[in-house]
Every structure is written in C-alpha cells, then in structure tokens.
Tab-separated table of C-alpha atoms and ligand atoms in Angstrom:
chain	number	residue	atom	x	y	z
A	1	MET	CA	7.737	-14.295	-29.794
A	2	SER	CA	6.713	-12.435	-26.640
A	3	ILE	CA	8.837	-13.075	-23.532
A	4	HIS	CA	6.414	-11.102	-21.321
A	5	ASN	CA	4.595	-14.254	-20.242
A	6	GLU	CA	7.843	-15.882	-19.068
A	7	ILE	CA	8.407	-13.097	-16.541
A	8	LYS	CA	7.017	-14.087	-13.125
A	9	ARG	CA	8.083	-10.831	-11.433
A	10	VAL	CA	9.311	-7.813	-13.345
A	11	THR	CA	12.745	-6.634	-12.172
A	12	THR	CA	15.330	-4.204	-13.455
A	13	GLN	CA	16.975	-7.193	-15.198
A	14	SER	CA	13.792	-8.229	-16.969
A	15	LEU	CA	13.338	-4.675	-18.245
A	16	TYR	CA	16.833	-4.740	-19.755
A	17	LYS	CA	16.057	-8.117	-21.288
A	18	LEU	CA	12.796	-6.758	-22.799
A	19	LYS	CA	14.735	-3.881	-24.358
A	20	LYS	CA	17.493	-6.192	-25.645
A	21	GLU	CA	14.882	-8.475	-27.256
A	22	ASN	CA	13.055	-5.495	-28.784
A	23	GLN	CA	9.888	-6.096	-26.734
A	24	LYS	CA	7.990	-3.050	-25.571
A	25	ILE	CA	7.436	-2.267	-21.897
A	26	SER	CA	4.026	-1.157	-20.608
A	27	MET	CA	3.742	1.137	-17.610
A	28	LEU	CA	0.660	2.708	-15.993
A	29	THR	CA	0.058	4.732	-12.915
A	30	ALA	CA	-2.027	3.488	-9.973
A	31	TYR	CA	-2.617	4.872	-6.518
A	32	ASP	CA	-4.842	2.361	-4.748
A	33	PHE	CA	-5.215	-1.388	-4.133
A	34	SER	CA	-8.292	-2.108	-6.272
A	35	MET	CA	-7.051	-0.479	-9.491
A	36	ALA	CA	-3.536	-1.819	-8.999
A	37	LYS	CA	-4.929	-5.333	-8.653
A	38	ILE	CA	-6.730	-5.039	-12.027
A	39	ILE	CA	-3.793	-3.644	-13.945
A	40	ASP	CA	-1.275	-6.027	-12.381
A	41	ALA	CA	-3.454	-9.025	-13.264
A	42	ALA	CA	-3.867	-7.670	-16.799
A	43	GLY	CA	-0.084	-7.857	-17.195
A	44	VAL	CA	1.277	-4.316	-17.051
A	45	ASP	CA	5.061	-4.454	-16.571
A	46	ILE	CA	5.557	-1.432	-14.321
A	47	ILE	CA	3.094	0.297	-11.994
A	48	LEU	CA	4.090	3.862	-11.277
A	49	VAL	CA	2.799	5.410	-8.063
A	50	GLY	CA	3.174	8.802	-9.656
A	51	ASP	CA	3.038	12.165	-7.950
A	52	SER	CA	0.218	12.743	-10.480
A	53	ALA	CA	-1.792	11.402	-7.493
A	54	SER	CA	-1.625	15.027	-6.416
A	55	ASN	CA	-3.767	15.924	-9.468
A	56	VAL	CA	-6.029	12.912	-10.052
A	57	MET	CA	-6.525	11.709	-6.478
A	58	SER	CA	-6.426	14.992	-4.547
A	59	GLY	CA	-7.527	17.582	-7.110
A	60	HIS	CA	-4.471	19.821	-6.878
A	61	GLU	CA	-3.513	21.865	-9.902
A	62	THR	CA	0.117	20.671	-9.840
A	63	THR	CA	2.142	17.731	-8.531
A	64	LEU	CA	3.983	19.909	-6.020
A	65	PRO	CA	1.736	19.613	-2.923
A	66	ILE	CA	1.834	15.844	-2.438
A	67	THR	CA	3.865	14.832	0.643
A	68	LEU	CA	6.186	11.894	1.303
A	69	ASP	CA	3.710	10.446	3.803
A	70	GLN	CA	0.909	10.656	1.231
A	71	ILE	CA	2.860	8.975	-1.539
A	72	ILE	CA	3.916	6.211	0.903
A	73	TYR	CA	0.242	5.649	1.773
A	74	HIS	CA	-0.656	5.274	-1.923
A	75	ALA	CA	2.389	3.071	-2.609
A	76	SER	CA	1.704	0.722	0.308
A	77	SER	CA	-1.855	0.154	-1.044
A	78	VAL	CA	-0.565	-0.536	-4.555
A	79	ILE	CA	2.195	-2.874	-3.431
A	80	ARG	CA	-0.296	-5.170	-1.679
A	81	ALA	CA	-1.925	-5.742	-5.102
A	82	ALA	CA	1.175	-6.221	-7.239
A	83	GLN	CA	1.973	-9.855	-7.912
A	84	ARG	CA	3.981	-9.483	-11.144
A	85	SER	CA	4.476	-5.797	-11.854
A	86	MET	CA	7.488	-3.825	-10.690
A	87	VAL	CA	6.218	-0.930	-8.505
A	88	VAL	CA	8.120	2.374	-8.853
A	89	VAL	CA	7.293	5.368	-6.681
A	90	ASP	CA	7.880	9.060	-7.372
A	91	ILE	CA	9.849	10.907	-4.719
A	92	PRO	CA	7.705	14.028	-4.283
A	93	PHE	CA	8.895	17.569	-4.814
A	94	GLY	CA	10.999	18.883	-1.940
A	95	TYR	CA	12.221	15.496	-0.688
A	96	TYR	CA	15.375	15.048	-2.805
A	97	GLN	CA	16.422	18.258	-4.570
A	98	GLY	CA	19.652	19.855	-3.351
A	99	ASP	CA	20.343	17.443	-0.480
A	100	SER	CA	21.513	13.900	-1.185
A	101	LYS	CA	21.131	12.807	2.497
A	102	LEU	CA	17.524	13.959	2.482
A	103	ALA	CA	17.066	12.140	-0.869
A	104	LEU	CA	18.443	8.872	0.536
A	105	ASN	CA	16.286	9.213	3.632
A	106	SER	CA	13.164	9.773	1.467
A	107	ALA	CA	13.987	6.798	-0.772
A	108	ILE	CA	14.616	4.554	2.219
A	109	ARG	CA	11.304	5.578	3.815
A	110	ILE	CA	9.485	4.764	0.546
A	111	MET	CA	11.153	1.378	0.207
A	112	LYS	CA	10.847	0.429	3.898
A	113	GLU	CA	7.325	1.701	4.626
A	114	SER	CA	5.630	0.794	1.348
A	115	GLY	CA	7.645	-2.187	0.146
A	116	ALA	CA	8.141	-0.586	-3.312
A	117	HIS	CA	10.754	-1.862	-5.792
A	118	GLY	CA	12.279	1.441	-6.888
A	119	VAL	CA	11.944	5.200	-6.950
A	120	LYS	CA	11.669	7.859	-9.680
A	121	MET	CA	13.113	11.370	-9.630
A	122	GLU	CA	12.903	14.272	-12.056
A	123	GLY	CA	16.087	15.951	-13.338
A	124	GLY	CA	19.506	15.380	-14.850
A	125	GLU	CA	23.023	16.385	-13.832
A	126	GLU	CA	21.687	18.635	-11.063
A	127	ILE	CA	20.456	15.665	-9.033
A	128	LYS	CA	23.623	13.583	-9.573
A	129	ASP	CA	24.517	13.319	-5.859
A	130	SER	CA	21.028	12.205	-4.856
A	131	ILE	CA	20.922	9.507	-7.548
A	132	LEU	CA	24.423	8.188	-6.697
A	133	ARG	CA	23.655	8.105	-2.940
A	134	ILE	CA	20.326	6.310	-3.413
A	135	ASN	CA	21.818	3.876	-5.909
A	136	SER	CA	24.728	3.086	-3.593
A	137	ALA	CA	22.145	1.993	-0.974
A	138	GLY	CA	20.889	-0.597	-3.471
A	139	ILE	CA	17.703	1.228	-4.418
A	140	PRO	CA	16.878	1.225	-8.146
A	141	VAL	CA	16.364	4.719	-9.568
A	142	MET	CA	14.271	5.624	-12.616
A	143	GLY	CA	15.047	9.025	-14.184
A	144	HIS	CA	12.582	11.482	-15.691
A	145	LEU	CA	13.526	14.150	-18.286
A	146	GLY	CA	11.747	16.415	-20.757
A	147	LEU	CA	8.555	17.881	-19.329
A	148	THR	CA	9.182	17.447	-15.611
A	149	PRO	CA	5.969	18.602	-13.872
A	150	GLN	CA	7.715	19.363	-10.578
A	151	SER	CA	9.400	22.247	-12.438
A	152	ILE	CA	6.174	23.692	-13.850
A	153	TYR	CA	6.750	27.097	-12.267
A	154	LYS	CA	10.178	27.288	-13.931
A	155	PHE	CA	8.823	26.234	-17.371
A	156	GLY	CA	5.638	28.303	-17.091
A	157	THR	CA	3.645	25.920	-19.391
A	158	TYR	CA	3.032	22.209	-20.004
A	159	ASN	CA	4.115	22.620	-23.686
A	160	VAL	CA	6.442	20.227	-25.541
A	161	ARG	CA	10.027	20.473	-24.254
A	162	ALA	CA	13.424	20.216	-25.997
A	163	LYS	CA	12.242	21.554	-29.361
A	164	GLU	CA	15.214	23.917	-29.472
A	165	LYS	CA	18.754	22.644	-30.179
A	166	ALA	CA	20.295	23.726	-26.873
A	167	GLU	CA	17.602	22.052	-24.732
A	168	ALA	CA	17.661	18.910	-26.904
A	169	GLU	CA	21.438	18.670	-26.487
A	170	LYS	CA	21.174	19.091	-22.735
A	171	LEU	CA	18.517	16.399	-22.615
A	172	GLU	CA	20.714	13.972	-24.592
A	173	ARG	CA	23.671	14.741	-22.286
A	174	ASP	CA	21.519	14.327	-19.150
A	175	ALA	CA	20.119	11.002	-20.386
A	176	GLN	CA	23.659	9.691	-20.954
A	177	LEU	CA	24.674	10.874	-17.477
A	178	LEU	CA	21.658	9.282	-15.804
A	179	GLN	CA	22.687	5.960	-17.305
A	180	GLU	CA	26.243	6.524	-16.018
A	181	TYR	CA	24.890	7.351	-12.521
A	182	GLY	CA	23.210	3.938	-12.572
A	183	CYS	CA	19.563	4.680	-13.350
A	184	PHE	CA	17.822	1.499	-14.491
A	185	ALA	CA	15.353	3.250	-16.822
A	186	LEU	CA	14.295	6.699	-17.900
A	187	VAL	CA	10.941	8.383	-18.546
A	188	LEU	CA	10.953	10.948	-21.352
A	189	GLU	CA	7.879	13.161	-21.206
A	190	LYS	CA	6.450	15.329	-24.003
A	191	ILE	CA	9.489	15.775	-26.269
A	192	PRO	CA	9.832	15.425	-30.065
A	193	ALA	CA	9.583	11.771	-31.170
A	194	LYS	CA	12.767	12.019	-33.197
A	195	LEU	CA	14.803	13.117	-30.204
A	196	ALA	CA	13.267	10.410	-27.959
A	197	THR	CA	14.068	7.712	-30.583
A	198	LYS	CA	17.649	8.932	-30.797
A	199	VAL	CA	18.073	8.740	-26.994
A	200	ALA	CA	16.482	5.269	-26.847
A	201	LYS	CA	18.771	3.977	-29.595
A	202	SER	CA	21.897	5.376	-28.018
A	203	LEU	CA	21.385	4.004	-24.507
A	204	LEU	CA	21.283	0.530	-22.951
A	205	MET	CA	18.732	1.415	-20.251
A	206	PRO	CA	15.049	1.208	-21.257
A	207	ILE	CA	13.417	4.504	-22.249
A	208	ILE	CA	9.728	4.831	-21.368
A	209	GLY	CA	7.889	7.559	-23.244
A	210	ILE	CA	4.812	9.675	-22.547
A	211	GLY	CA	4.110	11.988	-25.429
A	212	ALA	CA	7.494	10.982	-26.863
A	213	GLY	CA	6.460	8.888	-29.897
A	214	SER	CA	6.774	5.209	-30.697
A	215	GLY	CA	10.540	4.868	-31.156
A	216	VAL	CA	11.202	4.342	-27.440
A	217	ASP	CA	11.281	1.093	-25.448
A	218	GLY	CA	7.937	1.443	-23.714
A	219	GLN	CA	5.014	3.716	-22.915
A	220	VAL	CA	3.475	5.138	-19.780
A	221	LEU	CA	0.112	6.835	-19.281
A	222	VAL	CA	-1.750	8.151	-16.266
A	223	MET	CA	-4.496	5.557	-15.673
A	224	HIS	CA	-7.240	8.111	-15.119
A	225	ASP	CA	-6.483	9.654	-18.513
A	226	MET	CA	-6.382	6.434	-20.571
A	227	LEU	CA	-9.528	5.078	-18.920
A	228	GLY	CA	-11.414	8.287	-19.627
A	229	ILE	CA	-12.137	8.977	-15.944
A	230	ASN	CA	-10.523	12.405	-16.215
A	231	ILE	CA	-12.339	14.208	-19.008
A	232	ASP	CA	-10.844	17.679	-18.377
A	233	PHE	CA	-7.445	16.739	-19.805
A	234	SER	CA	-7.000	15.530	-23.359
A	235	PRO	CA	-3.651	16.336	-24.961
A	236	ARG	CA	-2.970	14.516	-28.230
A	237	PHE	CA	-0.611	11.932	-26.673
A	238	ILE	CA	-3.412	10.344	-24.644
A	239	ARG	CA	-5.311	7.479	-26.258
A	240	LYS	CA	-8.563	6.857	-24.401
A	241	TYR	CA	-9.141	3.099	-24.099
A	242	ALA	CA	-12.437	3.497	-22.257
A	243	ASN	CA	-14.930	6.139	-21.305
A	244	LEU	CA	-15.306	5.326	-17.628
A	245	HIS	CA	-16.614	8.817	-16.870
A	246	GLU	CA	-19.685	8.097	-18.982
A	247	ILE	CA	-20.076	4.552	-17.579
A	248	ILE	CA	-19.763	5.652	-13.937
A	249	ASP	CA	-22.014	8.671	-14.507
A	250	GLY	CA	-24.681	6.402	-16.071
A	251	ALA	CA	-24.424	3.799	-13.285
A	252	VAL	CA	-24.658	6.371	-10.510
A	253	LYS	CA	-27.681	8.073	-12.099
A	254	GLU	CA	-29.407	4.712	-12.493
A	255	TYR	CA	-28.702	3.903	-8.836
A	256	ILE	CA	-30.094	7.266	-7.672
A	257	LYS	CA	-33.223	6.685	-9.806
A	258	ASP	CA	-33.751	3.188	-8.326
A	259	VAL	CA	-33.263	4.398	-4.747
A	260	ARG	CA	-35.685	7.292	-5.258
A	261	SER	CA	-38.300	5.053	-6.903
A	262	GLY	CA	-37.946	2.370	-4.263
A	263	SER	CA	-37.066	-0.309	-6.866
A	264	PHE	CA	-33.749	-0.935	-5.149
A	265	PRO	CA	-33.424	-3.157	-3.169
A	266	ASN	CA	-35.912	-5.737	-4.517
A	267	GLU	CA	-37.009	-9.009	-2.899
A	268	GLU	CA	-33.786	-10.886	-3.859
A	269	GLU	CA	-31.575	-8.095	-2.618
A	270	GLN	CA	-32.700	-8.245	1.014
A	271	TYR	CA	-32.522	-10.642	3.955
B	301	LIG	O1	3.464	11.246	-11.872
B	301	LIG	C1	3.256	10.647	-12.969
B	301	LIG	O2	2.195	10.130	-13.246
B	301	LIG	C2	4.362	10.613	-13.925
B	301	LIG	C3	4.076	10.068	-15.290
B	301	LIG	C4	3.346	11.100	-16.068
B	301	LIG	C5	5.286	9.603	-15.982
B	301	LIG	O3	5.458	10.994	-13.612
C-alpha cells in the first residue's frame, strides 16, 4: 500500500521512510510559482530548483552562468507554491567549491532568503568540508554524482559517466562518503543502471536517478524535458509525458489568427 498519501509535508525523514518501505520517490524541477503549484498539487515528493534554470529559463548553453541571486529568486517563487513537496535548491557553480565558509554562506542565503528546505551540491570527497560545514548548521544536503553538469568543461561531453572500472569505483566510494558526511539523499545522473542499483542497495540514504535506470529509490527529470516544452534535447532517458511545445504553438497561432481577423474579443469577452 502507498504511504505517499499519508505524508502531509515531505521531509528528510519521510524520504528515508519511503526508501525503507520500498516506495519510489518522485522529483521534478521547477523554477517559478505557477508550475510549482501544479506539480506540488499533483503530489510530487521533491521539487528541485535546479541550476538547469540556467539552460531552460535563461537559454545558456551550460549551468555555469546562473548566480546565487538568480537561483534564490527562482527558489523563493517555488517555495510560495509548495504545500507538500520538499523544496531543494542547487547551490550554483562557484558558490561552494574550495571554500567551506563560502559554501555555508551560500547555503544560509538560500535557506534564509528563499525559505527552501535543503540544498544540493555536485561532487564527492573533494567537497567534504563544505558538506560538513553546511550540515553542521542544520541544513540538509543532497549530493549529486555521475554526470555533474557544473564540471562539463572537465568532462568535455555529456556522455554516460562511470562506465570504466576506476570511475565506477570512485563513484561508489564517493557515494559512501557522502552518506557518512550526512547527506540525506543523492542524485546519480547518467551512469550505468547496474552501478546505480548497486549503490542504492548498499546505502541507507535514498538514491534519486536521472538516466540511471530503475533500480534506484526514485527518479528526477527536468520538467521542461518531460513536458515536451524543450524539443531540442531528447536523450534516451527522457520520457515525454506531454507535447506542450505543440500545444502552446497551436494555441499561440490560433490567438494570432483571431486577433488579426478581429474575431477576438467577441461580444461576451468585452465590457
Ligand atoms: O539542475 C538540475 O536540473 C539537476 C537535475 C538534472 C538533477 O541537477
């Protein structure tokens, strides 16, 4: 039986409970009030204010340009809509790497100025000090391993990560360490399904996959991809649940036609 309906507000504890009871966790991105209101009411467990906002909201090629002020703006809009979902916010590139005091300051700004419930950071052992410092301030931290888009210029491509033994072993080690540092959950992006399943089975914290197969504890997708708003990006791990691009395109063309022909507004649509 599903325990999702019993959860009034998703917390780190409820996520652990869902994993313990073998119930999958759903997570989607959102960046604004109106969309967040729909997906929260639909029952998504976690809303991620991802730095993918840099791509889908601002049109940048990578996630690197988004600033702390910008992500706080998106997060504060999302949080006003979230009644049940836990809202987790990406700390953008350049606001936590290599300096744990900066990391804590960034996390505190996100929590204080947006009202978010937790933060997410990319990386393993190398960001240990930042995770520990943020955690010790009582701020829940979600990890992110595998394809970490903030490191795109190091990787050189968005191809599947950890296919080779050495990288897979490092990922397993990092995942274990992130749990030891106190992360409450971990995103695994674009890695072999077998490896993701092994990590999920070996750890207590929930593992949320994106392009990591079905053997993990939950799934996350970028909302614009799964709703078919973004038609320029279709890797195999995205399932399109709607074709909003076509629907919006059709509606806008109809509107333009009606305005040009003078059929909008009609008698009932005016005062
Ligand atoms: O920024 C983002 O949307 C993400 C997800 C892809 C997990 O980090």
